[in-house]
Amino acid sequence: MNQSNKDFIHIKAPKNWINDPNGFIYYKGKYHMFYQHFPYEPSWGTMHWGHATSTDLVTWQHEGIALYPSKSYDANGVFSGNAIIIEDKLYLYYTGIKYIEAEPSNIHLPLNYNFEACQALLISEDGEHFDNINGKTCVIPVSDDDKRMSIADTRDPKVWEKGGRYYMALGSTEKTDTGRRVGKIIFLQSKDGFSWSYLSDAKSSEFGEIFECPDLFDIDGQTIMFCAAVGYLKDGFPDSNQEIYKFVSFDEETGRLTYDKESFYIDYGFDLYATQTTLDEDNNRVMYAWMRMPVPVACEDSSSMWSGIMTMPRVIKLKKDESGAKLVFAPHKKVDNLFHTRITSHELPFNLCINGTSDSHYIDITMADSKNDFKLSLDVEDGCVIDIGGYIIKIHDGFVMADRSALYPKGNYRMEFSTPKIEGDIHLDIYLSRYMIETFVNSGEYVLSHVVYDFFRDR
Ligand code: FRU
């Protein structure tokens, strides 16, 4: 038996490796999610776009590989990008990667970080067929000016339409005079989605060393920019790349980007990276992201391994109060509505202890139909300690803290986490699945999401 080709709530690698979500869109009555995929090993390698579809953002059907290397300009990888609909066709923008030389001992990696990036497009007539031979066009060739547009590190097109014109944001980097690399976002414009001209750029160390996976969108008239910033967290652990957002304004006419000094983390669990957002059927801005995993997991039939899982869908809302504007990330209703079967703590596949007792009278425990996904809802006070099968959540002095050390491989990994200080009441909604714990504080004011291992007792 193969690993199931369906996923429930969380999209994960069907087998082997996945990373970023790509091309997330609602098209012809279905949600389409593509993802960075290396189909041969549970580790990063020559990138393909895997494809999954869903009618409800809950059950995902894996559809196999949609985009694969087929041109000299994408021979070594089909990197991340997004999707838009033009005249009822699906336009998939991505970055084509070509190695100048491959690593002899593993041709799926470049030798000496020496590779070229261009921006390409595959048009699908229906979201089911992807003609990798005749349907691709390289729309932005490899840069001939490394300073203006990095030859290797310009990638992850985010294309949108406004007022009959198309705009593209690209993540990039630039070497400063001191030899330091700073993240850079590049904007281009186009009349037809094929022929692009440079509009502007903005660079800053606030965007890390390389700006990856840019996203810009409006909520209630406010423009928001997502940035996957390489080398952002300098605390000595791996996964220093972190995803942040900023409130910005962007003038499509002039290409001028202005942004607030302050940046915010999208998730305080620090496993999350490389978000993709789109509008759902009801015009909510929905987000998915890749959750990084330090070690792969055996597939159900033990014949192979898988690595890489995505968050549950989260709806992004703008909240304004006396303390200013903030984004709130709440579970999508279609997922939240699944948790309707009330159960007791004894029916959970792990031990649950609150303040040292397993008496759960003041906690709401619900289970989804999968019988493998649970939700705990409770109000908490200072000093409260929740032990969820070894995953510890502690409320201390207004901070919500988490410790996953009992459920994570030993090694140089982040184990302890905290939200910023919270004034006033604290309510937690904790979603538990076999490989992930997602804690929403005060309906998504802060989110702490973690990959965990060996969590459920065998059911
Ligand atoms: C982010 C990223 C992207 C790139 C892709 C390659 O995780 O590095 O910038 O397109 O992954 O797999």
CSV table of C-alpha atoms and ligand atoms in Angstrom, one decimal:
chain,number,residue,atom,x,y,z
A,1,MET,CA,0.0,0.0,0.0
A,2,ASN,CA,1.3,3.5,-0.8
A,3,GLN,CA,1.1,6.5,1.4
A,4,SER,CA,-2.4,7.8,1.0
A,5,ASN,CA,-2.8,10.2,-1.8
A,6,LYS,CA,-5.3,12.2,0.2
A,7,ASP,CA,-4.5,14.6,3.1
A,8,PHE,CA,-6.8,15.9,5.7
A,9,ILE,CA,-6.4,19.5,7.0
A,10,HIS,CA,-2.6,19.5,6.6
A,11,ILE,CA,-1.1,19.0,3.2
A,12,LYS,CA,2.1,17.0,3.5
A,13,ALA,CA,4.6,15.4,1.2
A,14,PRO,CA,3.0,12.4,-0.5
A,15,LYS,CA,6.5,10.9,-0.1
A,16,ASN,CA,10.0,12.3,-0.2
A,17,TRP,CA,10.4,16.1,0.1
A,18,ILE,CA,8.2,19.2,-0.1
A,19,ASN,CA,8.9,22.8,0.8
A,20,ASP,CA,7.1,26.0,-0.2
A,21,PRO,CA,3.4,26.1,-1.1
A,22,ASN,CA,3.2,27.6,-4.7
A,23,GLY,CA,0.4,28.8,-7.0
A,24,PHE,CA,-2.4,28.6,-4.4
A,25,ILE,CA,-5.6,29.7,-6.1
A,26,TYR,CA,-9.3,29.0,-6.4
A,27,TYR,CA,-9.9,28.1,-10.0
A,28,LYS,CA,-12.9,26.4,-11.8
A,29,GLY,CA,-14.6,25.4,-8.6
A,30,LYS,CA,-11.5,24.0,-6.8
A,31,TYR,CA,-8.6,25.1,-4.7
A,32,HIS,CA,-5.3,24.3,-6.3
A,33,MET,CA,-2.2,24.0,-4.3
A,34,PHE,CA,1.2,23.4,-5.9
A,35,TYR,CA,4.3,22.8,-3.8
A,36,GLN,CA,8.1,22.6,-4.1
A,37,HIS,CA,8.7,18.9,-4.4
A,38,PHE,CA,11.8,16.7,-4.8
A,39,PRO,CA,10.3,13.3,-5.8
A,40,TYR,CA,13.3,11.1,-5.2
A,41,GLU,CA,14.6,11.6,-1.7
A,42,PRO,CA,13.2,13.1,1.6
A,43,SER,CA,15.7,16.0,1.2
A,44,TRP,CA,15.9,19.1,-1.0
A,45,GLY,CA,17.0,18.6,-4.6
A,46,THR,CA,15.9,19.4,-8.2
A,47,MET,CA,12.6,21.2,-7.7
A,48,HIS,CA,9.3,20.2,-9.3
A,49,TRP,CA,5.9,21.5,-8.6
A,50,GLY,CA,3.7,18.9,-7.0
A,51,HIS,CA,-0.1,19.5,-7.2
A,52,ALA,CA,-3.0,18.9,-4.9
A,53,THR,CA,-6.6,20.0,-5.2
A,54,SER,CA,-9.5,20.4,-2.8
A,55,THR,CA,-13.1,21.6,-2.9
A,56,ASP,CA,-13.2,22.6,0.7
A,57,LEU,CA,-9.7,23.4,2.0
A,58,VAL,CA,-10.1,20.3,4.2
A,59,THR,CA,-9.5,17.2,2.1
A,60,TRP,CA,-6.7,17.5,-0.4
A,61,GLN,CA,-6.2,15.1,-3.3
A,62,HIS,CA,-2.6,14.8,-4.5
A,63,GLU,CA,-2.6,15.0,-8.3
A,64,GLY,CA,1.0,14.2,-9.0
A,65,ILE,CA,3.7,16.4,-10.5
A,66,ALA,CA,2.4,19.4,-12.5
A,67,LEU,CA,5.7,21.2,-13.4
A,68,TYR,CA,9.0,19.6,-14.0
A,69,PRO,CA,12.4,20.6,-15.5
A,70,SER,CA,12.1,20.4,-19.3
A,71,LYS,CA,13.9,23.4,-20.7
A,72,SER,CA,17.5,24.4,-20.6
A,73,TYR,CA,16.5,27.4,-18.5
A,74,ASP,CA,14.8,25.3,-15.8
A,75,ALA,CA,16.8,22.1,-16.2
A,76,ASN,CA,17.9,22.2,-12.5
A,77,GLY,CA,14.7,23.4,-10.9
A,78,VAL,CA,11.2,24.8,-11.1
A,79,PHE,CA,11.4,27.2,-8.1
A,80,SER,CA,8.5,28.9,-6.3
A,81,GLY,CA,5.9,31.3,-7.7
A,82,ASN,CA,2.2,32.1,-7.9
A,83,ALA,CA,-0.8,31.6,-10.1
A,84,ILE,CA,-3.3,34.0,-11.6
A,85,ILE,CA,-6.2,33.6,-13.9
A,86,ILE,CA,-6.2,35.4,-17.3
A,87,GLU,CA,-9.1,34.8,-19.7
A,88,ASP,CA,-10.1,31.7,-17.9
A,89,LYS,CA,-6.6,30.1,-18.2
A,90,LEU,CA,-4.3,29.4,-15.3
A,91,TYR,CA,-1.0,31.3,-15.6
A,92,LEU,CA,1.7,29.7,-13.3
A,93,TYR,CA,4.7,32.0,-12.8
A,94,TYR,CA,7.8,30.4,-11.5
A,95,THR,CA,11.6,30.7,-11.4
A,96,GLY,CA,13.7,28.5,-13.7
A,97,ILE,CA,17.0,27.4,-12.3
A,98,LYS,CA,20.0,26.3,-14.3
A,99,TYR,CA,23.2,25.2,-12.7
A,100,ILE,CA,26.5,26.4,-14.2
A,101,GLU,CA,27.9,23.2,-12.9
A,102,ALA,CA,26.3,20.5,-10.8
A,103,GLU,CA,27.8,19.0,-7.7
A,104,PRO,CA,29.5,15.8,-9.0
A,105,SER,CA,28.5,13.7,-5.9
A,106,ASN,CA,24.9,14.9,-6.1
A,107,ILE,CA,23.7,16.4,-9.4
A,108,HIS,CA,20.6,17.8,-7.6
A,109,LEU,CA,22.7,20.5,-6.0
A,110,PRO,CA,24.8,23.2,-7.6
A,111,LEU,CA,28.6,23.2,-7.4
A,112,ASN,CA,29.9,26.3,-5.5
A,113,TYR,CA,26.5,28.0,-5.4
A,114,ASN,CA,26.9,28.7,-9.1
A,115,PHE,CA,23.6,28.9,-10.9
A,116,GLU,CA,21.3,31.2,-12.9
A,117,ALA,CA,17.7,32.2,-12.4
A,118,CYS,CA,15.2,33.4,-14.9
A,119,GLN,CA,11.4,33.9,-14.5
A,120,ALA,CA,9.1,31.7,-16.5
A,121,LEU,CA,5.5,31.0,-17.1
A,122,LEU,CA,3.5,27.9,-17.8
A,123,ILE,CA,-0.1,28.3,-19.0
A,124,SER,CA,-2.6,25.6,-18.3
A,125,GLU,CA,-5.9,25.6,-20.1
A,126,ASP,CA,-7.8,23.9,-17.3
A,127,GLY,CA,-5.7,23.4,-14.1
A,128,GLU,CA,-5.6,19.7,-14.9
A,129,HIS,CA,-3.1,19.5,-17.8
A,130,PHE,CA,0.3,21.1,-17.7
A,131,ASP,CA,2.2,21.0,-21.0
A,132,ASN,CA,5.8,21.2,-19.8
A,133,ILE,CA,7.1,20.9,-23.4
A,134,ASN,CA,4.9,23.4,-25.4
A,135,GLY,CA,3.3,25.4,-22.6
A,136,LYS,CA,6.3,27.2,-21.1
A,137,THR,CA,7.8,30.6,-21.9
A,138,CYS,CA,10.8,32.2,-20.3
A,139,VAL,CA,9.4,35.8,-19.7
A,140,ILE,CA,12.4,37.4,-17.8
A,141,PRO,CA,15.8,36.1,-18.9
A,142,VAL,CA,18.8,35.7,-16.6
A,143,SER,CA,20.0,39.1,-15.4
A,144,ASP,CA,23.0,40.6,-17.2
A,145,ASP,CA,23.7,43.0,-14.3
A,146,ASP,CA,24.2,41.2,-11.0
A,147,LYS,CA,24.0,44.4,-9.0
A,148,ARG,CA,20.7,45.5,-10.4
A,149,MET,CA,19.2,42.0,-10.4
A,150,SER,CA,21.1,39.2,-8.9
A,151,ILE,CA,21.9,36.5,-11.4
A,152,ALA,CA,21.4,33.6,-9.0
A,153,ASP,CA,19.2,34.9,-6.3
A,154,THR,CA,16.3,36.6,-8.0
A,155,ARG,CA,13.2,34.5,-7.6
A,156,ASP,CA,9.7,33.6,-6.5
A,157,PRO,CA,7.5,35.8,-8.7
A,158,LYS,CA,4.3,37.1,-7.2
A,159,VAL,CA,2.1,38.5,-10.0
A,160,TRP,CA,-1.1,40.4,-9.7
A,161,GLU,CA,-3.3,42.5,-11.9
A,162,LYS,CA,-4.5,46.0,-11.2
A,163,GLY,CA,-6.3,48.4,-13.5
A,164,GLY,CA,-5.7,46.3,-16.5
A,165,ARG,CA,-1.9,46.1,-16.0
A,166,TYR,CA,0.2,43.3,-14.4
A,167,TYR,CA,2.7,43.7,-11.7
A,168,MET,CA,5.4,41.3,-10.5
A,169,ALA,CA,7.3,41.3,-7.2
A,170,LEU,CA,10.5,39.3,-7.2
A,171,GLY,CA,12.6,38.5,-4.1
A,172,SER,CA,16.3,39.3,-4.6
A,173,THR,CA,19.5,40.4,-2.9
A,174,GLU,CA,22.2,43.0,-3.5
A,175,LYS,CA,25.8,43.2,-2.3
A,176,THR,CA,26.6,46.4,-0.5
A,177,ASP,CA,29.9,48.2,-0.8
A,178,THR,CA,31.0,46.5,2.4
A,179,GLY,CA,30.4,43.1,0.8
A,180,ARG,CA,27.3,42.4,2.9
A,181,ARG,CA,24.2,41.0,1.2
A,182,VAL,CA,20.9,42.7,1.9
A,183,GLY,CA,17.4,41.6,0.9
A,184,LYS,CA,15.8,43.4,-2.1
A,185,ILE,CA,12.4,43.4,-3.6
A,186,ILE,CA,12.1,44.1,-7.4
A,187,PHE,CA,9.0,45.3,-9.1
A,188,LEU,CA,8.2,44.9,-12.8
A,189,GLN,CA,5.2,45.7,-14.9
A,190,SER,CA,3.6,44.3,-18.0
A,191,LYS,CA,0.6,44.9,-20.3
A,192,ASP,CA,0.1,41.3,-21.2
A,193,GLY,CA,1.9,39.1,-18.6
A,194,PHE,CA,4.6,38.1,-21.1
A,195,SER,CA,6.7,41.2,-21.8
A,196,TRP,CA,7.9,42.7,-18.5
A,197,SER,CA,9.8,46.0,-17.8
A,198,TYR,CA,11.7,47.0,-14.6
A,199,LEU,CA,9.7,49.4,-12.4
A,200,SER,CA,11.6,49.8,-9.2
A,201,ASP,CA,13.3,48.1,-6.3
A,202,ALA,CA,13.8,48.5,-2.5
A,203,LYS,CA,16.5,47.0,-0.5
A,204,SER,CA,17.2,46.8,3.2
A,205,SER,CA,18.8,44.6,5.8
A,206,GLU,CA,15.3,44.5,7.4
A,207,PHE,CA,14.5,42.0,4.6
A,208,GLY,CA,17.3,39.7,5.6
A,209,GLU,CA,20.2,38.8,3.3
A,210,ILE,CA,17.9,37.5,0.6
A,211,PHE,CA,14.3,38.4,0.2
A,212,GLU,CA,12.4,35.3,-0.7
A,213,CYS,CA,8.7,34.6,-1.6
A,214,PRO,CA,7.5,38.2,-1.6
A,215,ASP,CA,3.7,38.8,-1.3
A,216,LEU,CA,1.8,42.0,-1.4
A,217,PHE,CA,-2.0,42.3,-0.9
A,218,ASP,CA,-4.6,44.6,0.5
A,219,ILE,CA,-6.9,44.0,3.5
A,220,ASP,CA,-9.5,46.8,4.2
A,221,GLY,CA,-7.5,49.3,2.2
A,222,GLN,CA,-4.2,48.6,3.9
A,223,THR,CA,-1.3,47.1,1.9
A,224,ILE,CA,0.7,44.3,3.6
A,225,MET,CA,4.0,42.9,2.5
A,226,PHE,CA,5.1,39.4,3.5
A,227,CYS,CA,8.8,38.7,3.4
A,228,ALA,CA,10.6,35.4,3.8
A,229,ALA,CA,13.9,36.8,5.1
A,230,VAL,CA,17.1,34.7,4.8
A,231,GLY,CA,19.4,35.0,7.8
A,232,TYR,CA,16.9,37.0,9.9
A,233,LEU,CA,17.1,35.3,13.3
A,234,LYS,CA,20.6,35.3,14.6
A,235,ASP,CA,20.3,33.1,17.7
A,236,GLY,CA,22.7,30.4,16.6
A,237,PHE,CA,20.1,27.8,15.6
A,238,PRO,CA,19.4,26.4,12.1
A,239,ASP,CA,16.4,27.8,10.2
A,240,SER,CA,17.6,31.4,10.7
A,241,ASN,CA,15.3,32.3,7.8
A,242,GLN,CA,12.1,33.7,9.1
A,243,GLU,CA,8.9,35.0,7.7
A,244,ILE,CA,7.8,38.6,8.7
A,245,TYR,CA,5.3,41.1,7.6
A,246,LYS,CA,5.2,44.9,7.3
A,247,PHE,CA,2.6,47.5,6.7
A,248,VAL,CA,3.5,49.2,3.4
A,249,SER,CA,2.2,51.4,0.7
A,250,PHE,CA,2.9,50.7,-2.9
A,251,ASP,CA,2.3,53.1,-5.8
A,252,GLU,CA,1.8,51.0,-8.9
A,253,GLU,CA,2.3,54.1,-11.1
A,254,THR,CA,5.8,55.1,-9.8
A,255,GLY,CA,6.7,51.8,-8.2
A,256,ARG,CA,7.4,53.5,-5.0
A,257,LEU,CA,7.3,51.3,-1.9
A,258,THR,CA,7.2,52.8,1.6
A,259,TYR,CA,7.1,50.7,4.7
A,260,ASP,CA,6.8,51.0,8.4
A,261,LYS,CA,10.0,50.5,10.4
A,262,GLU,CA,8.3,47.8,12.6
A,263,SER,CA,8.2,44.2,11.4
A,264,PHE,CA,6.1,41.4,12.9
A,265,TYR,CA,6.6,37.7,12.9
A,266,ILE,CA,3.8,35.8,11.2
A,267,ASP,CA,4.2,32.9,13.7
A,268,TYR,CA,6.1,32.7,17.0
A,269,GLY,CA,6.9,29.0,16.6
A,270,PHE,CA,9.7,29.7,14.1
A,271,ASP,CA,9.1,26.5,12.0
A,272,LEU,CA,6.9,28.4,9.5
A,273,TYR,CA,8.3,29.7,6.3
A,274,ALA,CA,7.5,30.7,2.7
A,275,THR,CA,3.8,31.6,2.9
A,276,GLN,CA,1.3,31.7,0.0
A,277,THR,CA,-1.9,33.6,0.1
A,278,THR,CA,-4.9,33.9,-2.1
A,279,LEU,CA,-8.6,34.9,-1.9
A,280,ASP,CA,-11.1,32.2,-1.1
A,281,GLU,CA,-14.6,31.9,-2.6
A,282,ASP,CA,-15.8,34.4,0.1
A,283,ASN,CA,-13.0,36.9,-0.5
A,284,ASN,CA,-11.1,36.1,2.6
A,285,ARG,CA,-7.3,36.3,2.4
A,286,VAL,CA,-6.2,32.7,3.1
A,287,MET,CA,-2.7,31.7,3.9
A,288,TYR,CA,-0.7,28.5,3.9
A,289,ALA,CA,2.9,28.0,4.8
A,290,TRP,CA,5.6,25.3,4.9
A,291,MET,CA,6.5,23.9,8.3
A,292,ARG,CA,10.1,22.8,8.3
A,293,MET,CA,11.0,19.4,9.7
A,294,PRO,CA,14.5,18.5,10.9
A,295,VAL,CA,14.1,14.8,10.2
A,296,PRO,CA,11.8,12.8,7.8
A,297,VAL,CA,9.1,10.4,8.9
A,298,ALA,CA,8.5,6.9,7.6
A,299,CYS,CA,5.5,6.6,5.2
A,300,GLU,CA,2.6,4.3,6.3
A,301,ASP,CA,3.9,1.4,4.3
A,302,SER,CA,7.5,2.0,5.5
A,303,SER,CA,8.8,1.8,1.9
A,304,SER,CA,9.8,5.5,1.8
A,305,MET,CA,10.0,8.6,4.0
A,306,TRP,CA,8.3,12.0,3.8
A,307,SER,CA,9.4,15.4,4.9
A,308,GLY,CA,7.5,18.7,4.9
A,309,ILE,CA,4.0,19.6,6.0
A,310,MET,CA,1.9,22.7,5.6
A,311,THR,CA,0.0,24.7,8.2
A,312,MET,CA,-3.8,24.6,8.3
A,313,PRO,CA,-5.4,27.4,6.2
A,314,ARG,CA,-5.5,30.6,8.1
A,315,VAL,CA,-7.6,33.6,7.4
A,316,ILE,CA,-5.8,36.9,7.7
A,317,LYS,CA,-7.7,39.9,9.1
A,318,LEU,CA,-6.6,43.4,10.0
A,319,LYS,CA,-7.2,44.5,13.5
A,320,LYS,CA,-7.0,48.1,14.6
A,321,ASP,CA,-7.1,49.3,18.2
A,322,GLU,CA,-5.5,51.9,20.5
A,323,SER,CA,-2.2,50.0,20.3
A,324,GLY,CA,-2.1,50.3,16.5
A,325,ALA,CA,-2.8,48.0,13.6
A,326,LYS,CA,-2.0,44.2,13.6
A,327,LEU,CA,-2.7,41.2,11.5
A,328,VAL,CA,-4.7,38.4,13.1
A,329,PHE,CA,-4.4,34.8,11.8
A,330,ALA,CA,-7.3,32.6,12.6
A,331,PRO,CA,-8.1,29.0,11.5
A,332,HIS,CA,-10.3,29.0,8.4
A,333,LYS,CA,-13.9,28.4,9.3
A,334,LYS,CA,-14.0,25.3,7.0
A,335,VAL,CA,-11.4,23.7,9.2
A,336,ASP,CA,-12.6,25.0,12.5
A,337,ASN,CA,-16.1,23.7,11.9
A,338,LEU,CA,-14.8,20.2,11.7
A,339,PHE,CA,-14.2,20.1,15.4
A,340,HIS,CA,-17.7,19.4,16.6
A,341,THR,CA,-17.5,16.1,18.5
A,342,ARG,CA,-17.0,16.8,22.1
A,343,ILE,CA,-14.9,14.2,23.9
A,344,THR,CA,-13.2,13.8,27.3
A,345,SER,CA,-9.5,13.9,28.0
A,346,HIS,CA,-9.4,10.1,28.4
A,347,GLU,CA,-10.4,9.7,24.8
A,348,LEU,CA,-7.3,11.6,23.6
A,349,PRO,CA,-4.4,9.6,22.1
A,350,PHE,CA,-2.0,11.4,24.5
A,351,ASN,CA,-2.0,12.4,28.2
A,352,LEU,CA,-3.4,15.8,29.0
A,353,CYS,CA,-2.6,17.5,32.3
A,354,ILE,CA,-3.5,21.0,33.3
A,355,ASN,CA,-1.8,22.4,36.4
A,356,GLY,CA,-0.8,18.9,37.4
A,357,THR,CA,-4.2,17.3,37.2
A,358,SER,CA,-5.9,15.4,34.4
A,359,ASP,CA,-9.3,16.7,35.5
A,360,SER,CA,-10.4,18.7,32.5
A,361,HIS,CA,-13.7,20.2,33.5
A,362,TYR,CA,-12.9,23.7,32.4
A,363,ILE,CA,-11.5,22.8,29.0
A,364,ASP,CA,-13.4,22.2,25.8
A,365,ILE,CA,-12.1,19.2,23.9
A,366,THR,CA,-13.4,18.4,20.5
A,367,MET,CA,-12.4,16.0,17.8
A,368,ALA,CA,-12.7,16.2,14.0
A,369,ASP,CA,-14.2,13.3,12.0
A,370,SER,CA,-10.8,12.1,11.1
A,371,LYS,CA,-10.5,11.0,14.8
A,372,ASN,CA,-6.9,12.1,14.5
A,373,ASP,CA,-7.3,15.9,14.9
A,374,PHE,CA,-8.3,17.5,18.1
A,375,LYS,CA,-8.9,21.0,19.5
A,376,LEU,CA,-8.5,22.2,23.1
A,377,SER,CA,-10.1,25.5,24.0
A,378,LEU,CA,-9.6,27.2,27.3
A,379,ASP,CA,-9.2,30.4,29.2
A,380,VAL,CA,-5.9,30.5,31.0
A,381,GLU,CA,-4.5,32.5,33.9
A,382,ASP,CA,-1.0,33.4,35.0
A,383,GLY,CA,0.9,30.3,36.3
A,384,CYS,CA,-1.2,27.8,34.3
A,385,VAL,CA,0.8,24.9,32.9
A,386,ILE,CA,-0.7,22.6,30.2
A,387,ASP,CA,1.1,19.3,29.4
A,388,ILE,CA,-0.1,17.9,26.1
A,389,GLY,CA,1.6,14.5,25.8
A,390,GLY,CA,4.9,16.2,26.7
A,391,TYR,CA,4.4,19.5,24.9
A,392,ILE,CA,4.3,22.1,27.6
A,393,ILE,CA,2.4,25.4,27.4
A,394,LYS,CA,3.0,27.8,30.3
A,395,ILE,CA,1.5,31.2,31.0
A,396,HIS,CA,4.0,33.4,32.8
A,397,ASP,CA,3.6,37.1,33.4
A,398,GLY,CA,1.4,37.6,30.4
A,399,PHE,CA,3.6,35.5,28.0
A,400,VAL,CA,2.4,32.3,26.4
A,401,MET,CA,5.4,30.0,26.4
A,402,ALA,CA,5.9,26.6,24.7
A,403,ASP,CA,8.5,23.9,25.2
A,404,ARG,CA,8.5,21.0,22.7
A,405,SER,CA,11.8,19.4,23.9
A,406,ALA,CA,10.0,16.1,24.8
A,407,LEU,CA,8.6,15.7,21.3
A,408,TYR,CA,11.5,16.8,19.1
A,409,PRO,CA,14.8,15.2,18.0
A,410,LYS,CA,17.7,16.0,20.2
A,411,GLY,CA,20.2,18.5,18.7
A,412,ASN,CA,20.9,22.1,18.1
A,413,TYR,CA,17.2,23.1,17.6
A,414,ARG,CA,14.9,25.7,19.1
A,415,MET,CA,12.9,24.1,21.8
A,416,GLU,CA,11.4,27.0,23.8
A,417,PHE,CA,9.3,29.8,22.5
A,418,SER,CA,7.2,32.7,23.7
A,419,THR,CA,4.7,35.2,22.4
A,420,PRO,CA,5.2,38.9,23.2
A,421,LYS,CA,3.6,40.0,26.5
A,422,ILE,CA,-0.2,40.0,26.4
A,423,GLU,CA,-2.2,42.5,28.4
A,424,GLY,CA,-5.5,41.3,29.7
A,425,ASP,CA,-7.3,37.9,29.3
A,426,ILE,CA,-5.8,35.0,27.5
A,427,HIS,CA,-7.8,32.4,25.6
A,428,LEU,CA,-6.1,29.5,23.8
A,429,ASP,CA,-7.4,27.4,20.9
A,430,ILE,CA,-4.9,24.5,20.5
A,431,TYR,CA,-5.2,22.3,17.4
A,432,LEU,CA,-3.4,19.0,17.6
A,433,SER,CA,-2.6,16.6,14.9
A,434,ARG,CA,0.0,13.8,14.7
A,435,TYR,CA,2.8,16.0,13.5
A,436,MET,CA,1.7,19.5,14.4
A,437,ILE,CA,0.5,21.6,17.3
A,438,GLU,CA,-0.9,25.0,16.3
A,439,THR,CA,-1.8,27.3,19.2
A,440,PHE,CA,-4.0,30.4,18.5
A,441,VAL,CA,-3.8,33.0,21.2
A,442,ASN,CA,-6.9,35.3,21.6
A,443,SER,CA,-8.4,34.2,18.3
A,444,GLY,CA,-5.1,34.5,16.3
A,445,GLU,CA,-3.6,37.7,17.8
A,446,TYR,CA,-0.5,35.5,18.1
A,447,VAL,CA,0.1,32.0,16.8
A,448,LEU,CA,2.7,29.4,17.9
A,449,SER,CA,3.0,26.5,15.5
A,450,HIS,CA,5.2,23.5,15.9
A,451,VAL,CA,6.2,20.4,14.2
A,452,VAL,CA,6.3,17.6,16.8
A,453,TYR,CA,7.3,13.9,16.6
A,454,ASP,CA,6.1,10.7,18.4
A,455,PHE,CA,3.2,12.5,19.8
A,456,PHE,CA,0.1,10.2,19.5
A,457,ARG,CA,0.0,6.9,21.2
A,458,ASP,CA,-0.9,4.3,18.6
A,459,ARG,CA,-4.7,4.4,18.3
B,1,FRU,C1,12.1,29.3,0.0
B,1,FRU,C2,12.9,29.0,-1.2
B,1,FRU,C3,12.5,29.9,-2.4
B,1,FRU,C4,12.8,29.0,-3.6
B,1,FRU,C5,12.5,27.7,-3.1
B,1,FRU,C6,13.4,26.6,-3.7
B,1,FRU,O1,12.0,28.2,0.9
B,1,FRU,O2,14.3,29.0,-1.0
B,1,FRU,O3,13.1,31.1,-2.4
B,1,FRU,O4,12.1,29.4,-4.7
B,1,FRU,O5,12.6,27.7,-1.7
B,1,FRU,O6,12.9,25.3,-3.3
